[in-house]
Short mmCIF file of C-alpha atoms and ligand atoms in Angstrom, two decimals:
data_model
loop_
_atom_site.label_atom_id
_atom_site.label_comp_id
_atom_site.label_asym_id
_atom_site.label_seq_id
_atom_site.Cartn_x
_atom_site.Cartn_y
_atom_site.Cartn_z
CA UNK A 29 -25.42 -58.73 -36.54
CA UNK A 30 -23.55 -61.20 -34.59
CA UNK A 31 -23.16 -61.10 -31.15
CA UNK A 32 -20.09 -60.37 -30.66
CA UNK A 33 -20.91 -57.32 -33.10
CA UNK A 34 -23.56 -55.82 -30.56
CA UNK A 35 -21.70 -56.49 -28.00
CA UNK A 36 -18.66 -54.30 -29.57
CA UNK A 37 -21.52 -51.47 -30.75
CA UNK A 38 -22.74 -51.36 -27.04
CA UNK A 39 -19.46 -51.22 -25.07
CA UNK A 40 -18.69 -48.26 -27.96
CA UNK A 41 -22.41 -46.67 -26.83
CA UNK A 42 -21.45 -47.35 -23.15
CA UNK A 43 -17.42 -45.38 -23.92
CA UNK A 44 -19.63 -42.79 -25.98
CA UNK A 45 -22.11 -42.22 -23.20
CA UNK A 46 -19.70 -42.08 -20.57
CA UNK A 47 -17.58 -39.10 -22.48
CA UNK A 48 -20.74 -36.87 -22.96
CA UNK A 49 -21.70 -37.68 -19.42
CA UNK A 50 -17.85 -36.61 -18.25
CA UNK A 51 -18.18 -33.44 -21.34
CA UNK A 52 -21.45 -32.63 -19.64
CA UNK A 53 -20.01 -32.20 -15.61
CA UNK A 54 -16.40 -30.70 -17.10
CA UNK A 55 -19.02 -27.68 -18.42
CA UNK A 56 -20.92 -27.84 -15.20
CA UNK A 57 -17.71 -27.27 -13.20
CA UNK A 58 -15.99 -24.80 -14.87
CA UNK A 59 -19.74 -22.43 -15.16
CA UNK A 60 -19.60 -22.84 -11.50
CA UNK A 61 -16.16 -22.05 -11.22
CA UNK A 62 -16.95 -19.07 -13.50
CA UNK A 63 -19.83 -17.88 -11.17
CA UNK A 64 -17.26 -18.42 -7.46
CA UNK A 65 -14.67 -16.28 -9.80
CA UNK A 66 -17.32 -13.60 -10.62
CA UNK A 67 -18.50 -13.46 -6.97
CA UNK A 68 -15.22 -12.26 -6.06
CA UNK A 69 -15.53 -9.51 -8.31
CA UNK A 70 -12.35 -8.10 -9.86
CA UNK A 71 -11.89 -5.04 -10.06
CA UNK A 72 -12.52 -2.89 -13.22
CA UNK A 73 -9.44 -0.70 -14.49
CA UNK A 74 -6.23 -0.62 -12.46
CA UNK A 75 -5.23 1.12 -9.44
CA UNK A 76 -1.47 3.15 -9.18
CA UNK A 77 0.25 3.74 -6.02
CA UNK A 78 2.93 6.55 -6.75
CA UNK A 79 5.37 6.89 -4.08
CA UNK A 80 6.84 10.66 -5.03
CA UNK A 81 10.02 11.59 -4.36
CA UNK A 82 10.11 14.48 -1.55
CA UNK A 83 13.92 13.59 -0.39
CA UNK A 84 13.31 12.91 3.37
CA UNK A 85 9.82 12.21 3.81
CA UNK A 86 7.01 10.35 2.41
CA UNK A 87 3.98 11.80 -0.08
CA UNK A 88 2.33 8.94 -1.46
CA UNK A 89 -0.40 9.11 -4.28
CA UNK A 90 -3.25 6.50 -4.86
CA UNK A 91 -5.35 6.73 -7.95
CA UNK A 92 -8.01 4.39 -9.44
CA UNK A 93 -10.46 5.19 -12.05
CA UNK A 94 -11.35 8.78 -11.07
CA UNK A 95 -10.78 7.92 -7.22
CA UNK A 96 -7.83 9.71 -5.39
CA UNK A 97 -5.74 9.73 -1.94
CA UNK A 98 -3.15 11.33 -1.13
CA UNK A 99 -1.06 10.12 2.19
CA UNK A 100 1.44 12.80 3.26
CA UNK A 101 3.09 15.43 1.59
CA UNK A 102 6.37 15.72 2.31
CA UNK A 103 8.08 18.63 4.23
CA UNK A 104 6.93 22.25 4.07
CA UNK A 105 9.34 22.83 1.35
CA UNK A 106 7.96 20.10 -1.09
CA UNK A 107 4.30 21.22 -1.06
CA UNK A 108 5.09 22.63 -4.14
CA UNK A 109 6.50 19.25 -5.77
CA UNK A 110 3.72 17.34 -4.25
CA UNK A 111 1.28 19.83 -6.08
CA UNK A 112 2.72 19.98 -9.11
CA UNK A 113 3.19 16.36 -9.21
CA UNK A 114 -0.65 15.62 -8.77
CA UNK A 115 -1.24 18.29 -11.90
CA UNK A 116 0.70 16.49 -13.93
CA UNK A 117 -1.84 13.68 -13.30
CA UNK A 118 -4.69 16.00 -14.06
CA UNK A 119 -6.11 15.68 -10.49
CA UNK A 120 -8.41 18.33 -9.20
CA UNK A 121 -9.92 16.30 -6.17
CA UNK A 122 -8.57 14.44 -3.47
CA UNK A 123 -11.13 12.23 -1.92
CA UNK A 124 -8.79 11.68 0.99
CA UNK A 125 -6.11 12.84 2.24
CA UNK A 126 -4.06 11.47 4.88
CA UNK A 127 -1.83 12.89 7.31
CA UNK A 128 0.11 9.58 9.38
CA UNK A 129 1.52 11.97 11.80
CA UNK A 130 2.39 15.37 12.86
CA UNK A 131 5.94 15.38 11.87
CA UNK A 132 6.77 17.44 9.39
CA UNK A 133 8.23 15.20 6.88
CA UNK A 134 4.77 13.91 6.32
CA UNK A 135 2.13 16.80 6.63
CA UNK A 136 5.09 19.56 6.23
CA UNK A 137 3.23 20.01 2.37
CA UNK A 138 0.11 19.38 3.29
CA UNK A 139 -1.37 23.21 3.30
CA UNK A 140 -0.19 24.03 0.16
CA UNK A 141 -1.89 20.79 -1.06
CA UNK A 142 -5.34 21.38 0.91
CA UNK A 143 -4.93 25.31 -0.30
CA UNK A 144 -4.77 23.44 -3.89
CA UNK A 145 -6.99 21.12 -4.87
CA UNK A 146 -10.50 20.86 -3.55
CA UNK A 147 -10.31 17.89 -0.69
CA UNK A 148 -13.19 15.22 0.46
CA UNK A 149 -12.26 13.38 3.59
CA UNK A 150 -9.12 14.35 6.15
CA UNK A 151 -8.05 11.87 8.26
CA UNK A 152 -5.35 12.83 10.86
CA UNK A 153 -4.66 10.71 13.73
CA UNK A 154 -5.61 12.11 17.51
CA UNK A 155 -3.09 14.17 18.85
CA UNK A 156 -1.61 17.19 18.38
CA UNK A 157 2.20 18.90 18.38
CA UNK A 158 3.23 22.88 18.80
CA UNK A 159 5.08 23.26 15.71
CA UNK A 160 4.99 25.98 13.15
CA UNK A 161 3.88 23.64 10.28
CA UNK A 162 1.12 21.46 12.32
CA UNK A 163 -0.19 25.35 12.82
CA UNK A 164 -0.01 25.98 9.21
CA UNK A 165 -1.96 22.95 8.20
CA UNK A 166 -4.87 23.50 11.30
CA UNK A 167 -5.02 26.72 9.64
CA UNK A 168 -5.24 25.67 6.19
CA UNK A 169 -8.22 23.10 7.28
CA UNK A 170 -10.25 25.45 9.11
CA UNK A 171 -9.60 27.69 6.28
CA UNK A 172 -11.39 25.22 4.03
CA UNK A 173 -14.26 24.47 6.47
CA UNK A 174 -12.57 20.77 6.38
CA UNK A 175 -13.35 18.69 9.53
CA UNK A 176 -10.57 16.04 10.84
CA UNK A 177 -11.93 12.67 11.05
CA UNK A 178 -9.40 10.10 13.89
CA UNK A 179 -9.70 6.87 11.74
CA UNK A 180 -10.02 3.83 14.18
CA UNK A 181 -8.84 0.40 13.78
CA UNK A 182 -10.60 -2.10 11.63
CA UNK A 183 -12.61 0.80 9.41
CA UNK A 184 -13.41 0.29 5.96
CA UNK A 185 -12.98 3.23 3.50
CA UNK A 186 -13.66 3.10 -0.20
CA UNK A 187 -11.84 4.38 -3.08
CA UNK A 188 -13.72 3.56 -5.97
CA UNK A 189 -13.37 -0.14 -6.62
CA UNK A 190 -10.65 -0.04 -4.07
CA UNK A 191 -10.74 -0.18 -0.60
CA UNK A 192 -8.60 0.32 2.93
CA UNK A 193 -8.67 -0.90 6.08
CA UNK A 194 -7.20 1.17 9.15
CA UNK A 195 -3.93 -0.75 11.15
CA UNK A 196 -3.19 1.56 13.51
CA UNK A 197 -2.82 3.67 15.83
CA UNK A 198 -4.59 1.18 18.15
CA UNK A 199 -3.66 3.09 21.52
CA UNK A 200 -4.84 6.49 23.24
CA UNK A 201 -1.69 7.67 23.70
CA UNK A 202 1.79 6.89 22.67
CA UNK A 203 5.66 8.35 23.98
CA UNK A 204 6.82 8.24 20.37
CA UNK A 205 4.90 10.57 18.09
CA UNK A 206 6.00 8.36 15.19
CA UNK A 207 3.68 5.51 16.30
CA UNK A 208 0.77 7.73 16.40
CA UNK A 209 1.00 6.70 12.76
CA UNK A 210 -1.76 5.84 10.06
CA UNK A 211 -1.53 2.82 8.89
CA UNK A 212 -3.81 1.52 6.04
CA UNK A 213 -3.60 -1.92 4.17
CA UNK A 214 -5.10 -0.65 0.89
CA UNK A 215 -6.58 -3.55 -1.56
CA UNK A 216 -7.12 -3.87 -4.93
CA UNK A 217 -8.86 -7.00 -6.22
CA UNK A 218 -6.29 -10.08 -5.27
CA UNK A 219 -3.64 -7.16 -4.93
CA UNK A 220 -2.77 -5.35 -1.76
CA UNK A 221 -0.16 -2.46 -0.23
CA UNK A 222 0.41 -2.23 3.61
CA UNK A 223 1.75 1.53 4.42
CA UNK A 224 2.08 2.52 7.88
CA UNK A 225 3.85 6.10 8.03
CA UNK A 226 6.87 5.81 10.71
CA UNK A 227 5.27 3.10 12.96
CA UNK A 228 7.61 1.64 15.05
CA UNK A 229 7.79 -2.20 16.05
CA UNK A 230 5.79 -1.06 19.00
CA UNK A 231 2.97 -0.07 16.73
CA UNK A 232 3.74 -3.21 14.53
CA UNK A 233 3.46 -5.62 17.40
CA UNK A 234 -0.16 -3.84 17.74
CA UNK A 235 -0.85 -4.03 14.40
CA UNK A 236 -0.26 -7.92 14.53
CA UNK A 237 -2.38 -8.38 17.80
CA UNK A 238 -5.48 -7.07 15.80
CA UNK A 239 -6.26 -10.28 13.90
CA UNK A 240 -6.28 -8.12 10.74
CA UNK A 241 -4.58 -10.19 7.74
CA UNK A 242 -1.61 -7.99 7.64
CA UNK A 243 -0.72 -10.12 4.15
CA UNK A 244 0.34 -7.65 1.22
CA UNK A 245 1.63 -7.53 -1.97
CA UNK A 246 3.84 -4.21 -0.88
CA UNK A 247 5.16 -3.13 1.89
CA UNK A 248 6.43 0.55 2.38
CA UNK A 249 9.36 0.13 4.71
CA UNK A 250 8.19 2.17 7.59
CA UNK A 251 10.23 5.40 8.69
CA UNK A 252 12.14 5.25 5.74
CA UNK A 253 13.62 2.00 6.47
CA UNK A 254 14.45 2.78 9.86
CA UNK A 255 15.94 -0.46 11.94
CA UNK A 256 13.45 0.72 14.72
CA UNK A 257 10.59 -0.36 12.19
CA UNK A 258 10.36 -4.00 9.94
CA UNK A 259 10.47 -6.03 12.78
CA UNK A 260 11.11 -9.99 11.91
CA UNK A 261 7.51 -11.12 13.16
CA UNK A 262 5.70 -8.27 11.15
CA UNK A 263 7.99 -8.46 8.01
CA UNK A 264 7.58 -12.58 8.43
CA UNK A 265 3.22 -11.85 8.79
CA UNK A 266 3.25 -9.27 5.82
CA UNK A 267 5.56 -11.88 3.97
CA UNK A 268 5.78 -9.20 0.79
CA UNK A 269 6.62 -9.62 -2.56
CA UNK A 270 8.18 -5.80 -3.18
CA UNK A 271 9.26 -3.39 -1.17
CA UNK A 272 9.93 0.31 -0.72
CA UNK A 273 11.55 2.93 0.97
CA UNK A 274 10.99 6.73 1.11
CA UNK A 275 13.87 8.67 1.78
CA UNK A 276 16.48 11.34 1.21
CA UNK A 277 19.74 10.88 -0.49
CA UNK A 278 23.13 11.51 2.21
CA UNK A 279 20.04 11.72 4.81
CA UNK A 280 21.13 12.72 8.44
CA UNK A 281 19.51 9.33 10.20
CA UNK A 282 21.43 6.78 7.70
CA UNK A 283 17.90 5.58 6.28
CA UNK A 284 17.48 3.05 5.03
CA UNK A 285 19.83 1.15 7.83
CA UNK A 286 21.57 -2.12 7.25
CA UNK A 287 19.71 -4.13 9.35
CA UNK A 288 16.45 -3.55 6.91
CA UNK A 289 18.28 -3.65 3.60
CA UNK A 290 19.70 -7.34 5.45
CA UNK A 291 15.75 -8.11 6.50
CA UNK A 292 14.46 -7.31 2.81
CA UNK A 293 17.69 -9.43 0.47
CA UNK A 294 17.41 -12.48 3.34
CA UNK A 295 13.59 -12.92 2.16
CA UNK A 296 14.21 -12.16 -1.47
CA UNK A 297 12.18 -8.61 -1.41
CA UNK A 298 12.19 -6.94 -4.17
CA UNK A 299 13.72 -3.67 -2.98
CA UNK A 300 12.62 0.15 -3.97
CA UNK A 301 13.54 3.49 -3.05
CA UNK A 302 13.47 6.97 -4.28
CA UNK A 303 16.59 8.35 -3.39
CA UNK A 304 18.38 6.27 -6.07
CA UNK A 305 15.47 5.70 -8.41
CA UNK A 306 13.27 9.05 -8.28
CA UNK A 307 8.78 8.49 -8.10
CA UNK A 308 8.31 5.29 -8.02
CA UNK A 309 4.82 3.93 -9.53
CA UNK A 310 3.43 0.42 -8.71
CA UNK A 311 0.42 -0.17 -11.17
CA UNK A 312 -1.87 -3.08 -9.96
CA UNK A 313 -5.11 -4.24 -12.52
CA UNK A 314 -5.82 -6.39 -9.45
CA UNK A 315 -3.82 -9.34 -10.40
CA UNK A 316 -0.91 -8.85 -10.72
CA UNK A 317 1.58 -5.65 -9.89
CA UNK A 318 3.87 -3.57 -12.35
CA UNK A 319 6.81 -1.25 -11.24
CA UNK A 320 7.76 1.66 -13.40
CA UNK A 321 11.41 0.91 -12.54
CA UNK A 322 13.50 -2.26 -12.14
CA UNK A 323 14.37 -3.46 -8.64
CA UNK A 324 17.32 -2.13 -7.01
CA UNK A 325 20.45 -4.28 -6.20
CA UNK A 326 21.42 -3.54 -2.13
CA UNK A 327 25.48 -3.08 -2.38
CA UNK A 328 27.44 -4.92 0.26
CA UNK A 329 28.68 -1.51 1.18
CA UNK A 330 25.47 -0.92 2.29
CA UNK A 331 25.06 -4.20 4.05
CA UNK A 332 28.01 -3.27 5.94
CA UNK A 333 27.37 0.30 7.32
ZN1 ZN B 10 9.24 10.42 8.65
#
């Protein structure tokens, strides 16, 4: 061999070396980068967030695996929707159910739904209001032997393999019932949904002075897209991809107003709402997010009002 020979062979050896060496810490990387992806855990199965369609009014339905919520339930009149609407999704249970506030677009239902299926956890925030339906639903908890839990700010709750974290209400005592509101961020492996009843910007300047990573996939437009609620500093600290609005068609208020559906096209939020477009169903398998419907087009009529 001459020497120029061995010297060729070794450089070769050295190249050869050097790519199972390289071969070698590409494999170590990515089974480390397997375990930091495992430690994070995804979630197994998906998780759907049904916002029902009660007209004026919010009723909002959470199911993963064999886990269920309900938040709301619509007026008095709609219990029966709302209950019919869960037994069409085989559920018997409820392992919570939320009430954001005593008006009665939002617990109006709820008796006929605690009357109806059999109920884990009720969480209802602290105060109370002298009205015919917040009667009715007292009545149908104590009924039930159900005890009211006052969620406060930074619990954890569990729903299967999801979870949610409580936003609000962060004060004692409010003058506007609406900001006496529930509001959860509920997360789903990377995926997340920030609903928050009829809080008001005073409630959202509150939630942002928590320190809570108010970051979500979804947003529910609070008080059915009310200008008083989507302030720019909370919609700009959310920052979501999709959006939605509960609310009645021809509505009384003019929900959603302008100024929101402005808010929502300016940052390129994909818009929702089940006046125009019925239940609306996000589907999350912790990843990524999947509407039942496409995204609905804001007229400049609308813009304009
Ligand atoms: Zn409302």
């Amino acid at each position: 061999m001459s020497r120029r020979t061995k010297q060729v062979l070794s450089r070769v050896g050295g190249i050869v070396l050097l790519a199972v060496l390289a071969l070698l810490i590409n494999q170590y990387i990515s089974e480390s980068e397997k375990d930091i992806s495992m430690s994070t855990s995804m979630p197994s199965g998906i998780m759907e967030v049904h916002f029902i369609d009660v007209g004026q009014g919010d009723a909002i339905l959470v199911e993963t695996g064999s886990s269920t919520m309900l938040i709301d339930a619509g007026e008095n009149s709609k219990g029966t929707i709302v209950k019919e609407y869960l037994e069409n999704q085989q559920i018997t249970k409820l392992d919570y159910v939320i009430g954001t506030h005593p008006h009665s677009d939002h617990i109006g239902g709820l008796d006929t739904i605690i009357d109806s299926f059999e109920v884990g956890k009720v969480l209802l925030p602290k105060v109370t209001h002298t009205t015919k339906t917040f009667e009715e639903v007292l009545d149908a908890l104590e009924e039930h032997d159900l005890t009211v839990t006052a969620p406060q700010v930074g619990d954890r709750y569990y729903l299967g393999s999801a979870s949610f974290t409580i936003l609000a209400p962060s004060a004692a005592t409010y003058e506007e019932l609406n900001n006496y509101s529930i509001a959860i961020k509920l997360t789903f492996g990377d995926n997340s949904f920030l609903l928050a009843g009829d809080a008001e910007k005073l409630s959202e300047d509150e939630m942002l002075s928590t320190g809570i990573n108010l970051s979500a996939d979804v947003l529910k437009l609070s008080h059915h897209g009310s200008s008083y609620s989507s302030s720019t500093e909370f919609l700009e600290m959310v920052d979501p991809s999709y959006s939605i609005v509960c609310v009645g068609k021809d509505n009384e208020y003019g929900h959603p107003h302008s100024e929101t559906l402005q808010a929502v096209l300016d940052r390129n939020i994909k818009l929702y709402r089940t006046d125009e477009q019925g239940s609306v169903v996000f589907t999350s398998d912790g990843q990524t997010i999947s509407v039942n419907t496409q995204d609905y087009i804001i007229t400049e009529q609308e813009l304009e009002q």
